[in-house]
Amino acid sequence: MPIELPKLDDRAFRDIADEAIARIPSHTPEWTNFNEADPGVTLLELFAFMAENMLYRANQIPERNRLKFLQLLGVPLLPAQPARGVVAFDNARGPLATLTLNCGEPLRAGSLPFRTTQGLDVLPVESALVFKRTLASPDAVTLAAYQDLYASFSTGGAAPELSLYETVDLASAPGTEIGETEGQCFWLALLRRSADRNATREDVRAAIASKMLTICMVLAPEPATTRRLAAGEGVTHKPPQLVMEIAAADHLGPPPDRLASWRSLPLRMSGDGEVEPLRLDVELPAAEGLLTFDDVDPLEAGSGELPPLFEDPQTDARVVLWLRIRPEGDLGGARLAPLWAGINACAVEQRDLVRNEVIGLGSGAPDQQFRFARGPIVTGSVQVSVAGTPWAATDELYAAPPEIALRDARLPQSLQPAGGGELSRVFAVDAEAGLLKFGDGLRGARPPFDATILVDYDITQGADGNVTAGAVKLGPRLPAGLSVANPIATWGGRNAESADEGERSIQAWLRHRDRAVTAEDFRDLALRTPSVRLARVEVLSAFKADVGAQAGAVTVMAVPASDPKHPDAPRPDPVALRAVCEWLDPRRLVTTDVYVTGPRYRGLWIAVGLEPDPGVALAELRPRVRAALLAFLSPLPLADASTRPGGIDDITPGGWPLRAPVIAAQLLAVVARVPGVRLVNDLLLGEESSSGPQPTERIAFADLDQPELLGLLVEARDFAPGENPLVGLRDATLGRAGVASGDRRLPVPFIPDQC
């Protein structure tokens, strides 16, 4: 039975007024006029109105007591999180000189303030990040023509086997993996600006010599499905290790090979490449070290390890410098797939600065609290000084030492502990509530009487900071000629947790105290992962992903609330998996191996032969049947169990159960319940395999398996004995196209016949 808050008095205005009027004959029999126009009745109604207001306020006492109890539990609401993003600066019209921008440069997207989180040098050049994409299957005539053209080239005395490629700009093919490119590398061309028509290549090189070139990359999510937390270890993720190379000389090697030689440049990498953009800071050499290969014959240009050719000769003429970006060593399982990359870029956060705010004066009393004038507060941004002395932030005031020494009667005077001193001058911040808290003297120092308390802090607009690409385009303090824009939408902004949302989580917090011990603890904590919307979490105890039963291991299967690429079978991306890992890491037992993974989907093919009701078209039935089967096989929980079409007694509304088999007879019953279906003649169920789907009555699922409907055929007929329409359905859905790949010994540029 649910516990409901009591009402101290449920009487309303009319009830009180009627009760007062009913008492008139007992107390004043001579009063016989009870009409509303009577002055006495008016006074009684006024009394009833005021009494109703008092009763309303009295009925709030249980609610206020409940909220006060929840407040005393000390479970804070989650604060707002600032949005993050990347901005690129363009020095298109400024002087031919490097401009230095400091960390904290103010930018704006309309009225929303942003701040750069890093400083950078803005070089007076443009850039193009390109790669060599191998032609999949050039025709025999083209290949023979290029073989004749490059017949004079030799590799070890033998004619080379050519690999034709085309130069592709990353902007036109975002998400291309570096391992899929010719030579497994990206090429960064630094170009002379269009406005510097009179500047020579040497002039531009002199302007960028010995400067720091900053490159930012926003990487596509990895296709990995599992992330691991080893026992005793924290979350570790290393970005792909890269090498930045420049021409080692301005000429090729000696004949007959005439090979290009490259040397690496000092490179500093930051960012994890997933949650945060990957930033590359490259220290460019002096002007005499900024080299390109100048003795290249027209036939040699773009071949082998030489930089690619641009199709536009005017772009080729603007090239000042070529840099090669490649992985350090073999790729192995590493992956680098930029969605966007550019120079003169850095990270930004949606925050505004509040400085030297006088939040109040100290009173010398214990447990002093002050409220910030603005908010929401960015966690970790508050700095406090009391009477000109900086105080330190702490997460727990009750762990702070006392402000004065506490005498221990058991110790002699020489061994008495000293006072807290600087260690006791601490404060705590409730970022969501906007409160600044100090200690009580025994646990943390108290601000002295009449001491001025100054605070510096940052504020954010939360989810409003998630703006579209190109919205951040104003910089009030940017130098003349410098423009700014965010090439991709900002992300990660989140509003503070509401009271209702926080109240729902308190029950779980009281049960597990923010510690992951039981399977239910893991489930509740994973569902509360900040900035990640999970629709379902399953926990397998004593189980290791991709291995099986293992003592001391816990596998957490996370299903996101949405996935645009796979709406019916959502898969978590590495960003979500890593966020869940980081959230569970400080809350798990140190001896527990935690594996965070997504579902392991197994593709299903279904063919249905049915008979529609009279007057119902087959085209109308197909989407109904598909929707019913998708809802029945969905891994996502339903908001209302009654909406699940059929099988409610056997299938839980929390999504397809773990280890539950898919049975053809069950699916037939689901289809039979679809409105408009008169009769189901046959239903064939098959699983994806190398030989094609074969009809079966039952498909057993294990552990992390979840069904995914790959194809559905609905026909108004009977299937002939021995007929297998599933193979034809699979071929029509997926196709059988293949791409041949041959040896790649000498990459040469492919010149198209037309512009």
mmCIF file of C-alpha atoms in Angstrom, residues 352-354 357 359 370-378 431-435 457-460:
data_model
loop_
_atom_site.group_PDB
_atom_site.id
_atom_site.type_symbol
_atom_site.label_atom_id
_atom_site.label_comp_id
_atom_site.label_asym_id
_atom_site.label_seq_id
_atom_site.Cartn_x
_atom_site.Cartn_y
_atom_site.Cartn_z
ATOM 1 C CA ASP A 352 30.660 33.186 -17.757
ATOM 2 C CA LEU A 353 32.976 34.602 -15.108
ATOM 3 C CA VAL A 354 31.902 36.306 -11.872
ATOM 4 C CA GLU A 357 31.663 39.309 -5.581
ATOM 5 C CA ILE A 359 28.960 37.444 -0.819
ATOM 6 C CA PHE A 370 25.911 32.361 2.085
ATOM 7 C CA ARG A 371 24.055 32.290 -1.213
ATOM 8 C CA PHE A 372 25.716 33.177 -4.513
ATOM 9 C CA ALA A 373 24.127 36.084 -6.356
ATOM 10 C CA ARG A 374 24.141 34.281 -9.704
ATOM 11 C CA GLY A 375 23.918 30.711 -10.946
ATOM 12 C CA PRO A 376 23.955 27.887 -11.881
ATOM 13 C CA ILE A 377 27.464 27.411 -10.495
ATOM 14 C CA VAL A 378 30.076 25.445 -12.433
ATOM 15 C CA ALA A 431 26.678 24.017 -6.689
ATOM 16 C CA GLU A 432 23.078 23.041 -7.405
ATOM 17 C CA ALA A 433 21.632 25.027 -4.474
ATOM 18 C CA GLY A 434 24.089 27.907 -4.933
ATOM 19 C CA LEU A 435 25.253 27.818 -1.308
ATOM 20 C CA TYR A 457 33.151 31.604 -9.646
ATOM 21 C CA ASP A 458 31.855 30.612 -13.065
ATOM 22 C CA ILE A 459 28.231 30.195 -14.103
ATOM 23 C CA THR A 460 26.675 28.239 -16.959
#
